[in-house]
PDB file of C-alpha atoms in Angstrom:
ATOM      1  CA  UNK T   1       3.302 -21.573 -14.365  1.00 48.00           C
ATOM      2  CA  UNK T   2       0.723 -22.595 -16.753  1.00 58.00           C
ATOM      3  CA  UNK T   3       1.090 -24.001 -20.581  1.00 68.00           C
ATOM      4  CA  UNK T   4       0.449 -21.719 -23.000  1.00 74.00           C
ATOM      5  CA  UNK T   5      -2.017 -24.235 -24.390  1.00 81.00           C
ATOM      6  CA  UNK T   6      -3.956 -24.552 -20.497  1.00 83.00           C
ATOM      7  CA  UNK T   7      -4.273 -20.881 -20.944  1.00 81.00           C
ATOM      8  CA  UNK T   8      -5.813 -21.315 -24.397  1.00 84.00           C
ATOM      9  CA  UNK T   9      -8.021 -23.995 -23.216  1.00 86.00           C
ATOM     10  CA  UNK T  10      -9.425 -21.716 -20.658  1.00 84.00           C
ATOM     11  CA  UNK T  11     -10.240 -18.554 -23.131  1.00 85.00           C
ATOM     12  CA  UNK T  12     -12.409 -21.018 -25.352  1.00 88.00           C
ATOM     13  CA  UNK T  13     -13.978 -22.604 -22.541  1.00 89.00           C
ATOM     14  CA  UNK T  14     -14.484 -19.040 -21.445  1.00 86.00           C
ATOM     15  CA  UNK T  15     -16.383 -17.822 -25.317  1.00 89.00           C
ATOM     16  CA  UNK T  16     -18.015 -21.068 -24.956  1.00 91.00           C
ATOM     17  CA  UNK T  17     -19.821 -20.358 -21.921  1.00 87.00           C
ATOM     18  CA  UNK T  18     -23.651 -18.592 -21.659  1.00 88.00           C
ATOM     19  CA  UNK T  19     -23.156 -14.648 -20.914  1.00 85.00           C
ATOM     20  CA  UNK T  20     -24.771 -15.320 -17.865  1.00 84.00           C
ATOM     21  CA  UNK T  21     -22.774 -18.257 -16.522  1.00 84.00           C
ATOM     22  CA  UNK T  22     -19.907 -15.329 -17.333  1.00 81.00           C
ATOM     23  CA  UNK T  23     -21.692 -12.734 -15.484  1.00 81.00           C
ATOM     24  CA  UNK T  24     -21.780 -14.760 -12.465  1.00 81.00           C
ATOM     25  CA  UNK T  25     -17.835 -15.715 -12.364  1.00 79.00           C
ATOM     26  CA  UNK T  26     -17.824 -12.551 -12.570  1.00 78.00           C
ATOM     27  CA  UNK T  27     -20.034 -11.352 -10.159  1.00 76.00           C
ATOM     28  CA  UNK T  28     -18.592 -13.487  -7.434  1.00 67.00           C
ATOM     29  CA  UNK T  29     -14.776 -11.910  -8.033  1.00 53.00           C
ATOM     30  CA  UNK T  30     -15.053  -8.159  -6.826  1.00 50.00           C
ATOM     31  CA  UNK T  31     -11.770  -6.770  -7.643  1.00 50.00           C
ATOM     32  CA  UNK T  32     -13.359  -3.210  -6.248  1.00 48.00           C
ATOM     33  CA  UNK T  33     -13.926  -4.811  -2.512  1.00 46.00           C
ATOM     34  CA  UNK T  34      -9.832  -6.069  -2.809  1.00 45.00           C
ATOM     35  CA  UNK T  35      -8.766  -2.588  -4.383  1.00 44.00           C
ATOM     36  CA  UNK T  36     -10.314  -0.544  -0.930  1.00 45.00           C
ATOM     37  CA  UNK T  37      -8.909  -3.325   1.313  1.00 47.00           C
ATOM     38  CA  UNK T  38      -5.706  -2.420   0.127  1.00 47.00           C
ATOM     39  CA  UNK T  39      -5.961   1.444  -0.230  1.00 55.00           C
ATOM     40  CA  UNK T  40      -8.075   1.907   3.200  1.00 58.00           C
ATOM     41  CA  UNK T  41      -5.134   2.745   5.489  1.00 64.00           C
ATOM     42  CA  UNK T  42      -2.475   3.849   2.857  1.00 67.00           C
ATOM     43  CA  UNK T  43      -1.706   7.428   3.166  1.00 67.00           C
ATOM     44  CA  UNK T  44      -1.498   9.599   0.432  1.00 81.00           C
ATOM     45  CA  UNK T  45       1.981  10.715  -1.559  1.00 86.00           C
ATOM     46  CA  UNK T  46       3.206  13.932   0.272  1.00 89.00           C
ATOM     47  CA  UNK T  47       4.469  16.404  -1.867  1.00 91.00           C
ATOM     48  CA  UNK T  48       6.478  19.510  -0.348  1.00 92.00           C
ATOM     49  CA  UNK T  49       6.040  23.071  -1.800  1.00 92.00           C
ATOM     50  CA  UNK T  50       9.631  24.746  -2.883  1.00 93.00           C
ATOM     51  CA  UNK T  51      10.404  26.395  -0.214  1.00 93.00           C
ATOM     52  CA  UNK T  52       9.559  23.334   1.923  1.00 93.00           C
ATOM     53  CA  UNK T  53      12.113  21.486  -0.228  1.00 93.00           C
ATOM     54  CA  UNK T  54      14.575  24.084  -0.307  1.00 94.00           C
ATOM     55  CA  UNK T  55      14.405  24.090   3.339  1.00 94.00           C
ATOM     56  CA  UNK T  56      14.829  20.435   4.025  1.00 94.00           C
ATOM     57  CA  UNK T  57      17.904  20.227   1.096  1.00 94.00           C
ATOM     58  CA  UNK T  58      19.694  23.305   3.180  1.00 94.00           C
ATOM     59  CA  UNK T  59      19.073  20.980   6.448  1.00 94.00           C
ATOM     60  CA  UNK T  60      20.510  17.819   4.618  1.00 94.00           C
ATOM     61  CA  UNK T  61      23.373  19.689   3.120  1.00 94.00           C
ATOM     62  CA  UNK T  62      24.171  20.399   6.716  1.00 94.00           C
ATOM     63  CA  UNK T  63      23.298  17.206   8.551  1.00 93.00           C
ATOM     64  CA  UNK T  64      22.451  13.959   6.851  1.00 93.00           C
ATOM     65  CA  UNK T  65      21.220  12.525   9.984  1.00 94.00           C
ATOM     66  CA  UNK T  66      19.218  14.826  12.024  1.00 94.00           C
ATOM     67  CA  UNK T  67      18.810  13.557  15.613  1.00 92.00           C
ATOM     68  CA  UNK T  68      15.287  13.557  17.039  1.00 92.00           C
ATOM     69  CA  UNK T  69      14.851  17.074  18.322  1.00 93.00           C
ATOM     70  CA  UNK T  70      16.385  18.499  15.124  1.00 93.00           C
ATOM     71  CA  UNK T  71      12.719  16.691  13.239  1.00 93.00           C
ATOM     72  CA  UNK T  72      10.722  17.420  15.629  1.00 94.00           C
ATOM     73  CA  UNK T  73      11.964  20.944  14.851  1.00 94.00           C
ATOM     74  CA  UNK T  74      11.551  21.098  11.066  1.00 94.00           C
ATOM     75  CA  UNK T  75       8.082  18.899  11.795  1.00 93.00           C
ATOM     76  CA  UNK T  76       6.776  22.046  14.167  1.00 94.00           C
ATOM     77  CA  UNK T  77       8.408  24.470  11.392  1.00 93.00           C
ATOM     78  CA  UNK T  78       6.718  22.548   8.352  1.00 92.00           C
ATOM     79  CA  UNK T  79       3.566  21.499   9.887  1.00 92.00           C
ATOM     80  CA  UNK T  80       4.025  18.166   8.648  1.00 92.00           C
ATOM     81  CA  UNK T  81       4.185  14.782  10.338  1.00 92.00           C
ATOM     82  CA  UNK T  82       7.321  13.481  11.962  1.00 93.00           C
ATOM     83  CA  UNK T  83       6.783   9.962   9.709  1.00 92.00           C
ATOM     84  CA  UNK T  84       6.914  12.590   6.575  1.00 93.00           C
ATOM     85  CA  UNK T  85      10.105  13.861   7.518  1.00 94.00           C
ATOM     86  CA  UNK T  86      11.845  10.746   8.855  1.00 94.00           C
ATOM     87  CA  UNK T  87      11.078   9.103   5.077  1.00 93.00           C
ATOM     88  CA  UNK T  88      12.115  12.290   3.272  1.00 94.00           C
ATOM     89  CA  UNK T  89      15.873  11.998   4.716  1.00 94.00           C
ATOM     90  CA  UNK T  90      15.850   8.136   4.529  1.00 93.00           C
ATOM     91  CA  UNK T  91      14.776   8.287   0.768  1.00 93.00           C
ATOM     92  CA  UNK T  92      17.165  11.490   0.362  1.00 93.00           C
ATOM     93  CA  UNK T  93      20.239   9.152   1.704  1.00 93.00           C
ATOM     94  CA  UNK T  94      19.450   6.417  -0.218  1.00 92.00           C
ATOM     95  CA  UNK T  95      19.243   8.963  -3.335  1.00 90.00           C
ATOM     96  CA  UNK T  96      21.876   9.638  -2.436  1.00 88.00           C
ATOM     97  CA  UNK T  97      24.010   6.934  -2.479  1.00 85.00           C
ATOM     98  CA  UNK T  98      22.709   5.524  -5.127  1.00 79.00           C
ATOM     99  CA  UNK T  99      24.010   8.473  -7.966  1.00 69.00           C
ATOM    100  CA  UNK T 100      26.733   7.197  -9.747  1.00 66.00           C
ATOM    101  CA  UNK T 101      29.233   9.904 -10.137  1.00 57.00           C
ATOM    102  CA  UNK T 102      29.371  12.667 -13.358  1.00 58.00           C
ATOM    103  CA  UNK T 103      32.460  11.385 -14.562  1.00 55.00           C
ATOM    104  CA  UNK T 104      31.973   7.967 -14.456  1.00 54.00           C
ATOM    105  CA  UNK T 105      28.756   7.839 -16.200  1.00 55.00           C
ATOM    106  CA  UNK T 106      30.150   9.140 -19.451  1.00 58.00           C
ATOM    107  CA  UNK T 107      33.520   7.257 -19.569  1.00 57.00           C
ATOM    108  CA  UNK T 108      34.130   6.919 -23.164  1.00 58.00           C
ATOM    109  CA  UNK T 109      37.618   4.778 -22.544  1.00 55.00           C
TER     110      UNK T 109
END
């Protein structure tokens, strides 16, 4: 980690320089060419409708852990991809597990 006076140094080093010496450090970083790296293969957020939800809550009420023809049953039903549905019962475990109970949460003693 830096000094907060290296960082200091830097900005009027920075105002110092020509606007085209700037430009050019600029120029050479493309933040726009490391932004579609990143997002290239990255799927978008899935959202279900509410009957889609409704569906897979009944399903998870029933069976936290469907076995692999059970998805491949609500994936033919949903017309979704078997990755979607895998993730929406992991995250729906870990949701889960991770609510602290009603009473607890507002225990006054």
């Amino acid at each position: 980690m830096k000094s907060g006076r290296d960082v200091y140094r830097r900005m009027y080093n920075w105002v110092r320089m020509g606007e085209h010496e700037r430009l050019q450090i600029l120029n050479k970083d493309t933040p726009l060419v490391r932004r579609k790296k990143l997002t290239d293969g990255a799927q978008k957020r899935h959202t279900f409708k509410t009957d889609e939800k409704a569906m897979l809550q009944a399903v998870f009420a029933n069976n936290e852990r469907p076995d692999e023809h059970e998805m491949e049953e609500i994936v033919v039903q949903l017309d979704v991809k078997y990755d979607i549905i895998r993730i929406y019962f992991t995250n729906a475990r870990r949701r889960k597990s991770n609510v602290p109970s009603r009473t607890s949460a507002f225990n006054f003693n």
